[in-house]
XYZ file of C-alpha atoms in Angstrom:
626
model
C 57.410 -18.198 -80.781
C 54.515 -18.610 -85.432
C 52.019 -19.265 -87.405
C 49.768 -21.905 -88.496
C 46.511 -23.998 -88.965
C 46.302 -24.863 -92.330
C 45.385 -21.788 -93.232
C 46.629 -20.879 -90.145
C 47.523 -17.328 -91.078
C 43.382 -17.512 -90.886
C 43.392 -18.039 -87.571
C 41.717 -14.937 -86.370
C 40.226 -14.021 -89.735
C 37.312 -13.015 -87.970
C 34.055 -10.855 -89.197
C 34.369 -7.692 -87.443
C 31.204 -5.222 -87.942
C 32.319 -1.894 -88.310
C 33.081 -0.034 -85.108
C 33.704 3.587 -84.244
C 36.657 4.593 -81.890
C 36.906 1.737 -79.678
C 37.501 -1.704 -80.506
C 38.588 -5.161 -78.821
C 42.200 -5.799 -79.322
C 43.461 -9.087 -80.151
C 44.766 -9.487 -76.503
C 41.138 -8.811 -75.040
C 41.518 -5.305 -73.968
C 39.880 -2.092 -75.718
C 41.957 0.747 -76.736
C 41.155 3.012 -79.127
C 41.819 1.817 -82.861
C 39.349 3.384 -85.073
C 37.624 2.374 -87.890
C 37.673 -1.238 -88.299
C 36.457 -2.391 -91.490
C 37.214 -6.352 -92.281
C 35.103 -8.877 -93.607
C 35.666 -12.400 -95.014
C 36.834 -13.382 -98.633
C 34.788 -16.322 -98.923
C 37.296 -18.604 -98.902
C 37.050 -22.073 -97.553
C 39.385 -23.769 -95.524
C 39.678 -27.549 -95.266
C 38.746 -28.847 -91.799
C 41.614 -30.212 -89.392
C 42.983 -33.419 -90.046
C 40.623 -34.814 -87.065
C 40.139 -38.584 -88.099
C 38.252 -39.647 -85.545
C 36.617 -43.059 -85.425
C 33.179 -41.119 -84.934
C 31.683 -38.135 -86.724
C 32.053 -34.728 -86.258
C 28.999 -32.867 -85.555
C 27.876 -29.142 -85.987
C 29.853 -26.091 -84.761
C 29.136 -25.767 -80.600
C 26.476 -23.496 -79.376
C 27.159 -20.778 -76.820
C 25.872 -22.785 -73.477
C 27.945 -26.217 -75.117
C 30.990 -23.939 -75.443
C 30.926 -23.809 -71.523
C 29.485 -26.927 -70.649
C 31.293 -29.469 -73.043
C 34.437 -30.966 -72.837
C 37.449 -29.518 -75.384
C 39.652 -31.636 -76.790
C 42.682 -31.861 -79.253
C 42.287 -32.863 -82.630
C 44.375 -35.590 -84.318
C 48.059 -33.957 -85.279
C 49.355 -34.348 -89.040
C 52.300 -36.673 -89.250
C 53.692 -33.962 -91.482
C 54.155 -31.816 -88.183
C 56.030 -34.642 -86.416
C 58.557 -34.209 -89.408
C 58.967 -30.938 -88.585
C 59.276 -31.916 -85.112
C 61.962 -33.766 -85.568
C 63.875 -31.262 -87.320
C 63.868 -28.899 -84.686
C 64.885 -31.591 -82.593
C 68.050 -32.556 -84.494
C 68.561 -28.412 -84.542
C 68.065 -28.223 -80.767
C 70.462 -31.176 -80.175
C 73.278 -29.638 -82.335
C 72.651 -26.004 -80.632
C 72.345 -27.587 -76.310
C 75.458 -30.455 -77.547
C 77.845 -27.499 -78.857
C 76.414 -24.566 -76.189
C 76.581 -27.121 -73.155
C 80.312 -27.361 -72.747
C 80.937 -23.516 -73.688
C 80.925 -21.947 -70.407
C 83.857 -24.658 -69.401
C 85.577 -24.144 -72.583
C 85.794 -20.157 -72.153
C 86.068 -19.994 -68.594
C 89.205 -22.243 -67.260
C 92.472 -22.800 -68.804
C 93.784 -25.571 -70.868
C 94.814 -28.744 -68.451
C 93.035 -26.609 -65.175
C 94.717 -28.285 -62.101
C 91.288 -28.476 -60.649
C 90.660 -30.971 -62.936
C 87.421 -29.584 -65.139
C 87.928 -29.307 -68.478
C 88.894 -25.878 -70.399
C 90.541 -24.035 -73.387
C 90.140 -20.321 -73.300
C 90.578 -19.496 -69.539
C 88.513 -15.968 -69.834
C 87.244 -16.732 -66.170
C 83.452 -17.006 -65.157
C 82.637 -12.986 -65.672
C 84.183 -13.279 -69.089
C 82.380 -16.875 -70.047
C 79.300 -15.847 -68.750
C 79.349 -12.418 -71.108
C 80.483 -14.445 -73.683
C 77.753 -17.111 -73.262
C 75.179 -14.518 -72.664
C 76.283 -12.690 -75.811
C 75.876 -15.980 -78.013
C 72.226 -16.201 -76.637
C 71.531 -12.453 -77.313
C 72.774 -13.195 -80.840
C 71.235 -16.058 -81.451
C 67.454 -14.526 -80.889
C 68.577 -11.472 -82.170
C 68.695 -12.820 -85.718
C 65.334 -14.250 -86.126
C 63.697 -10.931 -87.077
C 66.399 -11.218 -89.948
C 65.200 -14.776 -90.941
C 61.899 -13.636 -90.684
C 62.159 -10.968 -93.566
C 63.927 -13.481 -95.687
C 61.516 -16.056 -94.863
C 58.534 -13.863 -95.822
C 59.577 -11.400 -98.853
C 62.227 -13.715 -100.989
C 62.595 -17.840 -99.895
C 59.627 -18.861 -97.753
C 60.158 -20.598 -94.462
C 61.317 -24.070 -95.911
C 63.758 -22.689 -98.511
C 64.702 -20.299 -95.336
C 65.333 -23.423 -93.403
C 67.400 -24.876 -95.819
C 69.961 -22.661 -97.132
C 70.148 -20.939 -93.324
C 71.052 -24.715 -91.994
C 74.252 -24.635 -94.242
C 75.126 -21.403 -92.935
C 74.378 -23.155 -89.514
C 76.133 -26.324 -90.571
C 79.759 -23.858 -91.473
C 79.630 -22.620 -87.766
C 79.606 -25.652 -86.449
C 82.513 -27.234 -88.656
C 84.750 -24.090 -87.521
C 84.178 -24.372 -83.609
C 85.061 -28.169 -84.566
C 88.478 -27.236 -86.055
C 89.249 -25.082 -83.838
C 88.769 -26.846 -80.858
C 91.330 -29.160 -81.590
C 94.084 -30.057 -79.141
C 96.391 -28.077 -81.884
C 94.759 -25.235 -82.375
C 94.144 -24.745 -78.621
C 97.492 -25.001 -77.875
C 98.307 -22.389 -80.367
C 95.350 -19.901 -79.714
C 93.242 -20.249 -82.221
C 90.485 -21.684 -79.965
C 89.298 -18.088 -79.064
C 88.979 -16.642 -82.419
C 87.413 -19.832 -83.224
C 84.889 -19.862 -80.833
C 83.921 -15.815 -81.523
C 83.804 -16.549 -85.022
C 81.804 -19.520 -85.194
C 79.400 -17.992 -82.491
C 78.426 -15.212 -85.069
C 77.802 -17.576 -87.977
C 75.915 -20.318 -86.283
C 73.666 -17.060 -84.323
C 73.129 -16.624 -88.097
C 71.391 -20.111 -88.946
C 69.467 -20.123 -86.156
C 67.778 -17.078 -86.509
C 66.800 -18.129 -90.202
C 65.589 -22.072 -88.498
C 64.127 -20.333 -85.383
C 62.084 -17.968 -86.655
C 60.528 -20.464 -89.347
C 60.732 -23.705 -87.775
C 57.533 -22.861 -85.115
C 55.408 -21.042 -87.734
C 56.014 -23.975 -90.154
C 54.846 -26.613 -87.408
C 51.777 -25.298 -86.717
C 50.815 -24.638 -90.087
C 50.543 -28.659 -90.868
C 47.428 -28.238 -88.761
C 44.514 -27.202 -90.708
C 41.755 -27.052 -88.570
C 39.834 -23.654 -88.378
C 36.785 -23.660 -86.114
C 35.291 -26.011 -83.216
C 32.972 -28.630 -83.593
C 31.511 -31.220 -81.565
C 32.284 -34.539 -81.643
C 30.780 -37.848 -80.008
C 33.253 -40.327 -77.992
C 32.909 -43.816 -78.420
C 31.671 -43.581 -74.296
C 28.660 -41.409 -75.691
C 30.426 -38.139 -74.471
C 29.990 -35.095 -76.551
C 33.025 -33.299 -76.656
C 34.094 -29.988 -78.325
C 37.170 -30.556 -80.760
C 39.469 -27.502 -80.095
C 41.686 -26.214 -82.494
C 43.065 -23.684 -79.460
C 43.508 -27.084 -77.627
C 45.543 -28.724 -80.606
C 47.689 -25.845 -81.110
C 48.007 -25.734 -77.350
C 49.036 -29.880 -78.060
C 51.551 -29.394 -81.250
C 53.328 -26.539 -79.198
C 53.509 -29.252 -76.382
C 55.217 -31.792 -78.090
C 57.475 -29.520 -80.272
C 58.732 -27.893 -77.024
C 59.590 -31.484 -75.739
C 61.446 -32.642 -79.153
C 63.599 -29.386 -78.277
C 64.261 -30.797 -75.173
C 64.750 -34.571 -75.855
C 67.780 -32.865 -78.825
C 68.668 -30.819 -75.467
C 70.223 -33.692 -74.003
C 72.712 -33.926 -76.413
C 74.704 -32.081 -73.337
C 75.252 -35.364 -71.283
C 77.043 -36.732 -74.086
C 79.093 -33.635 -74.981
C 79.920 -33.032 -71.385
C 80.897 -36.070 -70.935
C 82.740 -36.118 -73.926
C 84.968 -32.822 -73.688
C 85.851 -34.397 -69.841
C 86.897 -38.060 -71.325
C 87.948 -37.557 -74.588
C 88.490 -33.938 -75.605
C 86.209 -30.517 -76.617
C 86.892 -31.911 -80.640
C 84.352 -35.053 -80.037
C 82.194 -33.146 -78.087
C 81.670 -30.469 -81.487
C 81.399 -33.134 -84.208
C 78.590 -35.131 -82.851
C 76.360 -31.864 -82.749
C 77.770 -31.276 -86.642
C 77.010 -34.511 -87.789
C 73.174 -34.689 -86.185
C 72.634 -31.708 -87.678
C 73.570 -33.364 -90.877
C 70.547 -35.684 -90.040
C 68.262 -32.908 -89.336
C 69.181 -31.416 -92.415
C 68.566 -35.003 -94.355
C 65.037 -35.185 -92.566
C 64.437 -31.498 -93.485
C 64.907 -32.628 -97.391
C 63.365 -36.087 -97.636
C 59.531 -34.685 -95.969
C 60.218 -32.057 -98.168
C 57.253 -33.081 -100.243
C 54.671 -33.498 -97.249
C 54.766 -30.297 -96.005
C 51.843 -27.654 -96.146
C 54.266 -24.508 -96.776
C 53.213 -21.638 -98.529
C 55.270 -19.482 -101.024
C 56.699 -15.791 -99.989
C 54.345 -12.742 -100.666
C 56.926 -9.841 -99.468
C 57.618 -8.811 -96.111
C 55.234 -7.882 -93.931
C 57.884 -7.161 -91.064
C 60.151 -4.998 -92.977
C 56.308 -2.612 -93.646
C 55.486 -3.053 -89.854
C 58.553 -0.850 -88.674
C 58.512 1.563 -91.335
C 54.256 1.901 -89.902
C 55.568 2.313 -86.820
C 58.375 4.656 -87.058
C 55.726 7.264 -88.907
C 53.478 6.224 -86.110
C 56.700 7.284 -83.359
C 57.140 10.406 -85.872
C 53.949 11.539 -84.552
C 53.715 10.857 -80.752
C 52.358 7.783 -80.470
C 49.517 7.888 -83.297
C 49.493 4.803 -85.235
C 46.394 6.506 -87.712
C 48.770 8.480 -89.484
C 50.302 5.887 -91.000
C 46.705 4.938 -92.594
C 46.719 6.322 -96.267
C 43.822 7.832 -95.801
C 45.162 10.025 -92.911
C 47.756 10.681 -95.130
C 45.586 11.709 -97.659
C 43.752 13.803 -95.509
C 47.193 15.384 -94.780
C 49.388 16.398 -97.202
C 50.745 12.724 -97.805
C 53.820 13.413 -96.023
C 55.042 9.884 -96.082
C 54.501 7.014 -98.873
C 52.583 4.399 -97.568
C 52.315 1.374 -99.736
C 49.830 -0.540 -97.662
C 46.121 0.338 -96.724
C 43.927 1.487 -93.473
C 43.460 -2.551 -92.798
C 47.009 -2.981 -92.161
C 47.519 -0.278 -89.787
C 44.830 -1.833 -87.541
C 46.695 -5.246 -87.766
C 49.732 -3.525 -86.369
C 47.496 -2.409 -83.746
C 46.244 -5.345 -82.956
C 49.744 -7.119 -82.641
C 50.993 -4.261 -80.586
C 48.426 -5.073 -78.195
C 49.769 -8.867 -78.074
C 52.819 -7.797 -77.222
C 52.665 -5.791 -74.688
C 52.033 -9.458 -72.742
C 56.019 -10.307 -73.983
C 57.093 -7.061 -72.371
C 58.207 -8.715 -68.491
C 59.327 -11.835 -70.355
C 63.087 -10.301 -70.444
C 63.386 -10.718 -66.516
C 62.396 -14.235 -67.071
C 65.206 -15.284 -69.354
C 67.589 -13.844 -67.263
C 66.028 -15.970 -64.964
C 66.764 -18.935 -67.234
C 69.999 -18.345 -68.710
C 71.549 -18.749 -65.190
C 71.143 -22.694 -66.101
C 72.792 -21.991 -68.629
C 75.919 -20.172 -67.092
C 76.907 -19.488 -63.659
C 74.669 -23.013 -62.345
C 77.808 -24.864 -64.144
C 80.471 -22.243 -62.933
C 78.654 -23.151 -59.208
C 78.696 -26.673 -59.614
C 82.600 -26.448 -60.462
C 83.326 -25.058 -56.863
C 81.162 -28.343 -55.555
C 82.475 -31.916 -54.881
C 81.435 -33.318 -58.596
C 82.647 -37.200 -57.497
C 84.080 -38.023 -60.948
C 81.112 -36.047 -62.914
C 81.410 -33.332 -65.058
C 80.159 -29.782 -63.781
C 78.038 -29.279 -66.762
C 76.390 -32.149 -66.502
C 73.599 -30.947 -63.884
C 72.122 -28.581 -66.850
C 70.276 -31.729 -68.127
C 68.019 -32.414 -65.203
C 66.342 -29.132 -66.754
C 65.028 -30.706 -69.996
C 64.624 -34.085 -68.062
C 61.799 -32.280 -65.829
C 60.118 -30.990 -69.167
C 60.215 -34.118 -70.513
C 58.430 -36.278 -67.616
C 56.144 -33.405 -67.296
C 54.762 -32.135 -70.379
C 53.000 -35.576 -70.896
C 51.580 -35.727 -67.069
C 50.541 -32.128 -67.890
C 49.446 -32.783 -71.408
C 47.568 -36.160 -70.551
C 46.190 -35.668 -67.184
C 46.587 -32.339 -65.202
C 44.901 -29.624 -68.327
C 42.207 -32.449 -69.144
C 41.422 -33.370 -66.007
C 41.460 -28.838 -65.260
C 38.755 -28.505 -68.056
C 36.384 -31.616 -67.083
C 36.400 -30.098 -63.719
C 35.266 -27.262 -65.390
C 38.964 -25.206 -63.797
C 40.074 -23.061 -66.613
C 43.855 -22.484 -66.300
C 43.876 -19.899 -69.188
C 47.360 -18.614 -70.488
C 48.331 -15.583 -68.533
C 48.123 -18.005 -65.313
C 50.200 -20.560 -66.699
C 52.736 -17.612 -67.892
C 52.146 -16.222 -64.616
C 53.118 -19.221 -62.879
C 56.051 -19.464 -64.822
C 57.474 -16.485 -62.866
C 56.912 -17.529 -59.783
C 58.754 -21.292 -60.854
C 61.205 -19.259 -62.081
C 61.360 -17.003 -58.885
C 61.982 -20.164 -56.780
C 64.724 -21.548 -59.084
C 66.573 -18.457 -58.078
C 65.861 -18.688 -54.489
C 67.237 -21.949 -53.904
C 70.401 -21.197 -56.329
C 70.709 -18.560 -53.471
C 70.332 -20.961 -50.590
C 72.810 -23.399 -52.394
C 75.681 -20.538 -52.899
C 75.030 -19.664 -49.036
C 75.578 -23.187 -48.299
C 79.118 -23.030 -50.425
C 79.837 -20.131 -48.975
C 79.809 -21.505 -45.553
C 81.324 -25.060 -46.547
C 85.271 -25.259 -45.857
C 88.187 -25.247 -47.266
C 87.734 -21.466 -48.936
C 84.456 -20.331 -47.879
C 83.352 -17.251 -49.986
C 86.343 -17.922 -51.962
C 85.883 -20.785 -53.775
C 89.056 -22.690 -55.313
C 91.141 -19.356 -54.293
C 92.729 -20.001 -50.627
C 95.948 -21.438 -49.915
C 94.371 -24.522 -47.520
C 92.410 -25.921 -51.327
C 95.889 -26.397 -52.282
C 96.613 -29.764 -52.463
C 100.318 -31.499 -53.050
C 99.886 -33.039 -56.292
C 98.929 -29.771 -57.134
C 94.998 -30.494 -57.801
C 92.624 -27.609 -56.047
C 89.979 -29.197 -53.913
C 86.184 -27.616 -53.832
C 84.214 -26.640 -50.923
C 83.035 -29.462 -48.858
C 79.200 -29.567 -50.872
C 77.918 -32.123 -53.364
C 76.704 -31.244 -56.117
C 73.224 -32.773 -56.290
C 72.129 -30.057 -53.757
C 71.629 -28.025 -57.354
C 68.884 -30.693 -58.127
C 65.757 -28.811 -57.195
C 66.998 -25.515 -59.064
C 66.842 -27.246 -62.233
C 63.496 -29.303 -61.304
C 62.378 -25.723 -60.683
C 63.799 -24.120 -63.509
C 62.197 -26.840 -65.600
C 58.997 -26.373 -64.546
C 58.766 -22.516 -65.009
C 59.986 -23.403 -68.551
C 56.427 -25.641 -68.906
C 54.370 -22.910 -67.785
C 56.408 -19.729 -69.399
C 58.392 -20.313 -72.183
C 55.823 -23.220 -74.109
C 52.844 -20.878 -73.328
C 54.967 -17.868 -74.850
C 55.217 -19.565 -77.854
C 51.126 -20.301 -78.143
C 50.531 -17.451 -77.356
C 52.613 -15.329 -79.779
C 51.360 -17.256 -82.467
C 46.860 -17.650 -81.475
C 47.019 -14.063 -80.417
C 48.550 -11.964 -83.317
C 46.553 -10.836 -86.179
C 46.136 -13.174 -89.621
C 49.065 -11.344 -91.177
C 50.978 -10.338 -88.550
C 52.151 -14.223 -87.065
C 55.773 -13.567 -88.466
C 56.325 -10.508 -86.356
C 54.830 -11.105 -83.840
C 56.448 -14.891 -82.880
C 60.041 -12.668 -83.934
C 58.947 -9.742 -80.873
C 58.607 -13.280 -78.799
C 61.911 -14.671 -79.939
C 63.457 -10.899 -79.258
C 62.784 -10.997 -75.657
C 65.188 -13.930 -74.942
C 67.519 -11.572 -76.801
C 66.833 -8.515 -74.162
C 67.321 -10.663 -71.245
C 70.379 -11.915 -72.984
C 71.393 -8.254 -72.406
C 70.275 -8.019 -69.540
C 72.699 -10.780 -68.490
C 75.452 -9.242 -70.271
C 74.876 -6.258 -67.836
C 75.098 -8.516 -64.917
C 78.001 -10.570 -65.611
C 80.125 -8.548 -63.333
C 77.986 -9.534 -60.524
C 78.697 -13.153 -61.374
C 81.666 -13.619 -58.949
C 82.224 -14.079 -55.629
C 80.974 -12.982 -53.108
C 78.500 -11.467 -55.052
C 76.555 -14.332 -56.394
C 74.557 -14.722 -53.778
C 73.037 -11.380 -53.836
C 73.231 -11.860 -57.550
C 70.829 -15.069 -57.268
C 68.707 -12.655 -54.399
C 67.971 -9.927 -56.551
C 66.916 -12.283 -59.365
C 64.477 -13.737 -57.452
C 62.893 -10.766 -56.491
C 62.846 -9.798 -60.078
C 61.117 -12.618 -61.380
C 58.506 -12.606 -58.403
C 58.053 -8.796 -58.593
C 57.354 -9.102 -62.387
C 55.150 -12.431 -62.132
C 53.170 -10.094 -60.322
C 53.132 -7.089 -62.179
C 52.414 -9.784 -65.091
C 49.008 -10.258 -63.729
C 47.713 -7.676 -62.218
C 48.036 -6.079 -65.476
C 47.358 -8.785 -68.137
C 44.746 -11.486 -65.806
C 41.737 -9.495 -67.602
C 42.872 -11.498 -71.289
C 42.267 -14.303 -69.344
C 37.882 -13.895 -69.614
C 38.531 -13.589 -72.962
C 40.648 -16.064 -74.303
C 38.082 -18.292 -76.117
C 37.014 -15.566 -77.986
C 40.133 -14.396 -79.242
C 40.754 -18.023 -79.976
C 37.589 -18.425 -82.389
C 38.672 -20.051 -85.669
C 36.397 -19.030 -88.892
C 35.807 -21.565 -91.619
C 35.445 -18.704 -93.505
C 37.181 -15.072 -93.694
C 38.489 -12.561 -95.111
C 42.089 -12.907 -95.345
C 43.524 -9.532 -94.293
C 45.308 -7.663 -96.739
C 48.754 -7.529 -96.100
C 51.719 -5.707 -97.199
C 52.859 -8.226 -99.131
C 49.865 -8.333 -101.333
C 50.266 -4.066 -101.816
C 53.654 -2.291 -102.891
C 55.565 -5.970 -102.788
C 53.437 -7.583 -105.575
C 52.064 -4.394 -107.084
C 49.151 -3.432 -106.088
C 47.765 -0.042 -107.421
C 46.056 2.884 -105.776
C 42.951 1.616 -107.419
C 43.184 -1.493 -106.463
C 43.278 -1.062 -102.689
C 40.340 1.460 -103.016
C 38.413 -1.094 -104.579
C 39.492 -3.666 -101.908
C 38.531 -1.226 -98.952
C 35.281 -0.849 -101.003
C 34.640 -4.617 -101.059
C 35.061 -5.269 -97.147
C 33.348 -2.501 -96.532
C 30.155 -4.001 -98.683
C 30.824 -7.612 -97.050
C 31.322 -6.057 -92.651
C 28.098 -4.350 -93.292
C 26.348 -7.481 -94.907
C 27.606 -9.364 -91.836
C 26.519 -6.842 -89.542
C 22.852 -7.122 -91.295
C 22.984 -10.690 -90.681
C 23.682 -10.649 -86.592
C 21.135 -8.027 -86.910
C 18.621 -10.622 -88.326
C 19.603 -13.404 -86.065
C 20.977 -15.804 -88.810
C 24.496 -14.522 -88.324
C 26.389 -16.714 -85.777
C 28.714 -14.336 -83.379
């Protein structure tokens, strides 16, 4: 989901010769974007944080850039703070979220024995659960817009954590035995579900931009091993690295689960609320006391809040982003105010472009949220042998976690000495077909219940599950046949979701790393919906079409995915140049927000007009490295 590199926000601060028409996008394509006229502020960013034993040598030449080795750079420690905030935030949200689909779907004291409050049945749990994700990545566009134009991200982080911290304390009081019994649970549960969707769209949205911003490294350079080998240090490959580990801190906190599962089946759905609440309090402690090593950066207005009013003028005239330029606008009549200049039209542009990549990543999260949902309604129909149902969930965040380091460590390194690129759109593309798998088992598995006595396709709900003592026996299948759906699951996650999130951020525009990491966050949000408009599906006998037509989803779009977006893939290293210097690009918050004049943006238009043609002179001349 982002933003970074110490000047991060420079991270594709790039000299850009003027150029007529056509012009590269950000995502490696070429669509027409007119006049492009940005050229460096000469403002010098402090290398990355690389404290390597040996020195660091010049900046690579072209044939080293495809013959050398690239390698992370050392991380910050203030990024492993960070880290472990989001972890703390991740274990409150997967402890809390974990037993919800139990706690909405069966009644309190089920005779089948799994644990329950509500008893809204699986269609309504699964709407309900779906609807808490949709909300939940809804919001972040919100945090966003507070983040940039009045508190910054850490202030952001803060005060949205209490807000967080409130939700959690009322799905804790109302979740005891007492106010089940006398119905409060529901309104509980709705109520705290809004106001904890609330903090995490103010954490979410800041909490990735703020990690990668510890990192400070702008541009590649070459560095000697202590073997002799030259190797490229890669600030594509670090931010490749910090997304890495903060994607497996989410998913250590994610196991919070086997202890709340456990929890609301042994002791009651109260314990299993207040140790999420009170390791958020930790987070929220950890979030305060690194408060002084953190690279943050104060607000300058929002850029996001611009961005949509650009592109409803743009929609207001078919499609044509230019007349939102003041300078069309000018040419025009000035039919609308625009309080930003040319520059920032083409940024939009540009982070349009990256996220037209996010646009099949809705069929994937419905993919993923079945983990989340009707997996643990399908394990409850299953012989459990004294587990709890929810309990499976956690093999998910178990595969990331052995993984990521066997990825991180030995499969991409030993990929790029071999001189095997495997360049983002694969890995997302991958992704889909992992995820296309997942669902193909999860059909297998529900064919397998479906043919397994006592009820057949009707789970829990014939006469011969009855038993005398009045429990409800399941169909005749254990329950660690759901294993490899969640190793798969797991694995798409790697290659998808953690390559979503680098990509959102290394691919958007200087200025535009907010928005464009909140359009990420919003697609978990759509296939939220989507999920909502499935739920009535999710009941038998219809799950295993259900799991069927998800499959084909997620392999039909994994290949749509590519054959429209494997083209980025030749140019990845270029759109993942980093400039020592450049130009920062002149955003919206630096116009109308902080008052910039009519004058003034003339004058700045002048200025990078004067510098793009001196750079242009220079690549002319040879002295100018492109």
């Amino acid at each position: 989901m982002a933003e970074r590199v110490g000047n991060l926000a420079g991270l594709h601060a790039t000299e850009v010769a003027p150029r007529k028409d056509v012009m590269e996008d950000m995502a490696g394509g070429t669509d027409g974007i007119g006049d492009v006229k940005t050229a460096p502020i000469y403002e010098h960013d402090k290398p990355g944080d690389s404290s390597s034993t040996l020195p660091l040598e010049d900046e690579p030449s072209e044939e080293e850039l495809h013959t050398l080795r690239h390698v992370s750079d050392k991380l910050p420690w203030s990024a492993f703070l960070v880290a472990m905030v989001e972890l703390c935030e991740r274990f409150a949200y997967y402890g809390l979220s974990g037993p919800f689909q139990n706690y909405i779907e069966n009644p309190y004291h089920d005779p089948s024995g799994v644990p329950g409050a509500i008893g809204l049945g699986q269609t309504g749990a699964t709407g309900l659960s779906d609807f808490f994700q949709f909300w939940c990545y809804v919001t972040p566009i919100g945090g966003a817009i507070v983040a940039d134009q009045y508190l910054g991200k850490y202030n952001t982080i803060f005060y949205f954590a209490l807000v967080y911290m409130l939700g959690i304390f009322i799905l804790f009081i109302t979740s005891l035995p007492v106010a089940i019994e006398n119905g409060a649970s529901l309104g509980g549960l709705i109520a705290a579900m809004i106001i904890i969707g609330v903090g995490t769209g103010g954490i979410k949205s800041n909490v990735s931009p703020l990690i990668a911003e510890q990192y400070r490294g702008t541009k590649m350079t070459i560095r000697t091993e202590k073997n002799g080998e030259r190797v490229i240090v890669d600030p594509g490959v670090t931010i490749q690295r910090i997304y890495m580990i903060f994607y497996l801190c989410i998913n250590v906190g994610s196991l919070s689960s086997i202890a709340t599962t456990e929890m609301e089946l042994h002791i009651g759905y109260w314990s299993a609320y207040l140790l999420p609440f009170l390791m958020f309090i930790v987070g929220v402690v950890v979030l305060v006391v690194g408060k002084k090593y953190y690279i943050v950066r104060p607000p300058k207005g929002s850029i996001i809040v611009h961005a949509f009013r650009a592109m409803w003028i743009g929609l207001m005239n078919k499609g044509k982003m230019d007349a939102a330029k003041p300078s069309y606008q000018e040419e025009y009549g000035n039919k609308y105010k625009t309080p930003w200049n040319d520059l920032f039209i083409e940024e939009i542009k540009r982070a349009l472009v990256a996220c037209r990549v996010f646009v099949f990543f809705p069929i994937y999260w419905v993919v993923y949220s079945q983990m989340l949902n009707n997996f643990i309604s399908q394990a409850g129909v299953m012989q459990l042998h004294g587990i709890p149902n929810d309990i499976m969930q956690n093999i998910d965040p178990l595969t990331i976690i052995l993984f990521i380091p066997i990825l991180d460590r030995l499969v991409y390194p030993m990929l790029r000495k071999a001189g095997i690129p495997f360049r983002p759109i694969t890995r997302i593309t991958m992704g889909f077909i992992f995820g296309a798998l997942a669902m193909a088992y999860a059909a297998i598995v529900q064919h397998l219940i479906y043919q397994a006595p006592p009820c057949y396709n009707a789970p829990l709900a014939c006469d011969a599950a009855m038993l005398p003592d009045g429990t409800i026996l399941p169909n005749q299948i254990h329950v660690a046949v759901q294993t490899p759906a969640y190793l798969l699951i797991g694995l798409s996650e790697i290659f998808a979701s953690i390559t979503g999130l680098e990509y959102a951020f290394t691919k958007a525009p200087p200025s535009m790393k907010s928005f464009v990491m909140s359009m990420f966050l919003l697609t978990t949000a759509f296939g939220s919906a989507l999920g909502i408009a499935l739920s009535p599906t999710a009941k038998d006998p219809k799950l295993l079409w259900m799991y069927i037509g998800l499959a084909i989803a997620s392999l039909i779009a994994g290949g749509l995915f590519w054959v429209l977006f494997s083209r980025y893939n030749a140019s990845e290293e270029t759109m993942n140049e980093l400039e020592n210097k450049g130009q920062k690009a002149l955003a919206a918050t630096e116009i109308g927000a902080v008052g910039g004049t009519a004058h003034e943006l003339h004058e700045e238009g002048h200025r990078q007009s004067e510098a793009s043609t001196t750079v242009q002179r220079r690549r002319e001349l040879g002295t100018e490295k492109v």
